[in-house]
Coordinates of N, CA and C in Angstrom, one line a residue:
X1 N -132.4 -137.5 0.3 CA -131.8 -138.6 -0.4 C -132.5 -138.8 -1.8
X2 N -131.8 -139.3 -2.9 CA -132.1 -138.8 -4.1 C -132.7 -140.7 -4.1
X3 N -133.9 -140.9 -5.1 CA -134.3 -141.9 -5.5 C -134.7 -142.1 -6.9
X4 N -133.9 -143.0 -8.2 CA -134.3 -142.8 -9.4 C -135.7 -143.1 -9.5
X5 N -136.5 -142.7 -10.0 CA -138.1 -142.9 -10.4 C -138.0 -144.4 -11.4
X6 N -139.0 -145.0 -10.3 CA -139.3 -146.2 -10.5 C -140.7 -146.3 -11.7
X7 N -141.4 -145.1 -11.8 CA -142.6 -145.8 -12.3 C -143.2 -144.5 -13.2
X8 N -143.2 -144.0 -14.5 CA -143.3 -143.2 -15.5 C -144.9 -143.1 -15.2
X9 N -145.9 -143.8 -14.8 CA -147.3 -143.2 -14.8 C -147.4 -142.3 -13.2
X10 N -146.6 -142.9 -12.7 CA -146.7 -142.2 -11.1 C -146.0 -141.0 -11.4
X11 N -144.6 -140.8 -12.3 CA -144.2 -139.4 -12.6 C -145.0 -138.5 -13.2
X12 N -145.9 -138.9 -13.9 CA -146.8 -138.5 -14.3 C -147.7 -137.5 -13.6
X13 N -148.3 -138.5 -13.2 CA -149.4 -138.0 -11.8 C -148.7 -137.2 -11.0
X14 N -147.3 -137.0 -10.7 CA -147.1 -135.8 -9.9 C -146.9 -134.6 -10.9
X15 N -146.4 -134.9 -11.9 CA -146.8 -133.9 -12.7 C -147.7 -133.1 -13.3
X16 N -149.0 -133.8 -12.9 CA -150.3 -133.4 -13.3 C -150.7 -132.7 -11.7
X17 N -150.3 -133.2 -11.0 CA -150.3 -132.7 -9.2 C -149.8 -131.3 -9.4
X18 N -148.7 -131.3 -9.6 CA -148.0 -130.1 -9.5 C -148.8 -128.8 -10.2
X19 N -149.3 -129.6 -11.4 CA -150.1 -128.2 -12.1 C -151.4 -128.3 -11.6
X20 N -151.8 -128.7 -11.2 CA -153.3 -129.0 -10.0 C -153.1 -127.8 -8.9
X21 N -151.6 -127.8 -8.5 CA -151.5 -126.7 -7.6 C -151.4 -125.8 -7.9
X22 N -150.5 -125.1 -8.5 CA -150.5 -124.2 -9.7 C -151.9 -123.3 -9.9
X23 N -152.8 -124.1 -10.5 CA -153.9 -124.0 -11.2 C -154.8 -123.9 -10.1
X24 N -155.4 -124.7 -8.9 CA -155.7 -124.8 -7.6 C -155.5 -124.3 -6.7
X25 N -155.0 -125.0 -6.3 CA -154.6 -125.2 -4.6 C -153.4 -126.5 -4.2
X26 N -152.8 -126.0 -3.4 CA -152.2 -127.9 -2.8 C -153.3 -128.2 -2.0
X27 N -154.2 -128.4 -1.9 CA -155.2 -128.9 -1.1 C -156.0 -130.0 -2.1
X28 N -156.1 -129.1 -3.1 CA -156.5 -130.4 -4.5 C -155.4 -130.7 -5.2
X29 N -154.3 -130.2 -4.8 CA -153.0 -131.4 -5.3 C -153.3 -132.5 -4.9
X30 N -153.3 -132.6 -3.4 CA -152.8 -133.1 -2.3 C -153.9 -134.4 -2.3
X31 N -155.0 -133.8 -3.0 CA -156.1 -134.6 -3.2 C -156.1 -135.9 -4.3
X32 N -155.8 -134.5 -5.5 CA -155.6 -135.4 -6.9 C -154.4 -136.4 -6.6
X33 N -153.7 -136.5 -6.0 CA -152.5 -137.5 -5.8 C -153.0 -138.3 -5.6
X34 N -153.3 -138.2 -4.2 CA -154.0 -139.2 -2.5 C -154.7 -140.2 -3.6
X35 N -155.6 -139.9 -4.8 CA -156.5 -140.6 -5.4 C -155.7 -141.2 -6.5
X36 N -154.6 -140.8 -6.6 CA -153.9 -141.9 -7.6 C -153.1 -142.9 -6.7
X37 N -152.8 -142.7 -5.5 CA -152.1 -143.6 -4.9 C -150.4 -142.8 -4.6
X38 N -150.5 -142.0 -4.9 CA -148.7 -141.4 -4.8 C -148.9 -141.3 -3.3
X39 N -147.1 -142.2 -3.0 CA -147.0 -142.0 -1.4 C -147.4 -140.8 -0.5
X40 N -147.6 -140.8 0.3 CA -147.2 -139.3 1.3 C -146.3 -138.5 0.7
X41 N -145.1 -139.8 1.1 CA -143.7 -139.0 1.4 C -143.1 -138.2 -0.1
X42 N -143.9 -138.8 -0.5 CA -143.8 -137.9 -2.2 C -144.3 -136.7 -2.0
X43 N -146.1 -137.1 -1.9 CA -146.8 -135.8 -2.2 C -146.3 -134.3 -1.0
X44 N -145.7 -135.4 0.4 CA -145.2 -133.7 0.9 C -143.9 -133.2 0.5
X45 N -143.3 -134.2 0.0 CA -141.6 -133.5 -0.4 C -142.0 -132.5 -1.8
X46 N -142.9 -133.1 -3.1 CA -143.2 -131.9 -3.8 C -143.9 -130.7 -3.7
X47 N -145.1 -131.2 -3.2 CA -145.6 -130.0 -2.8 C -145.4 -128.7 -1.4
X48 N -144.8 -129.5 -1.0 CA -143.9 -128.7 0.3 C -143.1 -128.0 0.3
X49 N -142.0 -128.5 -0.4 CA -140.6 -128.7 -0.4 C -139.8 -128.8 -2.3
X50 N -140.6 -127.6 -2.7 CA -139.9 -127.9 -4.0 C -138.4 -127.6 -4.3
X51 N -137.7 -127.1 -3.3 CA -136.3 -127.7 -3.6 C -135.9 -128.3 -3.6
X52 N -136.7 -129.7 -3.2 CA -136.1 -131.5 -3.3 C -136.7 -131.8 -4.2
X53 N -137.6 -131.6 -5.4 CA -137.9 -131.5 -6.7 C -136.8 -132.3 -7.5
X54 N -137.0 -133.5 -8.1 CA -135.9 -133.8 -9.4 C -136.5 -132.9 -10.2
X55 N -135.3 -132.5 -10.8 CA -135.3 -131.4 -12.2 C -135.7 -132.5 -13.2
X56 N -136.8 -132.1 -14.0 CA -137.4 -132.3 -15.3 C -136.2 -132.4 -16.8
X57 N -137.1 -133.4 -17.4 CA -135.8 -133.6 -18.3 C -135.9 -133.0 -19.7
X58 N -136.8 -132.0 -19.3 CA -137.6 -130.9 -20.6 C -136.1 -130.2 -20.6

């Protein structure tokens, strides 16, 4: 189920997540999130599950 993004610093922070994994691990995604406060249900639908990913507006 699709949810518009409520909060531009939290899009943020998954977007710095995402390149954490990238660059990392999801283990320190998973990490760097958990410390910003991004829900679970966030951090496993992206980093899990990136075909439920909203597409970027780059």
């Amino acid at each position: 189920m699709f949810h518009p993004r409520q909060d531009d610093a939290c899009s943020a922070v998954v977007e710095r997540g995402l390149l954490v994994q990238t660059s990392f691990n999801t283990v320190c995604a998973i990490e760097y999130m958990k410390s910003h406060n991004v829900d679970p249900r966030v951090i496993e639908r992206v980093l899990l599950h990136p075909e439920q990913r909203r597409k970027t507006a780059h």
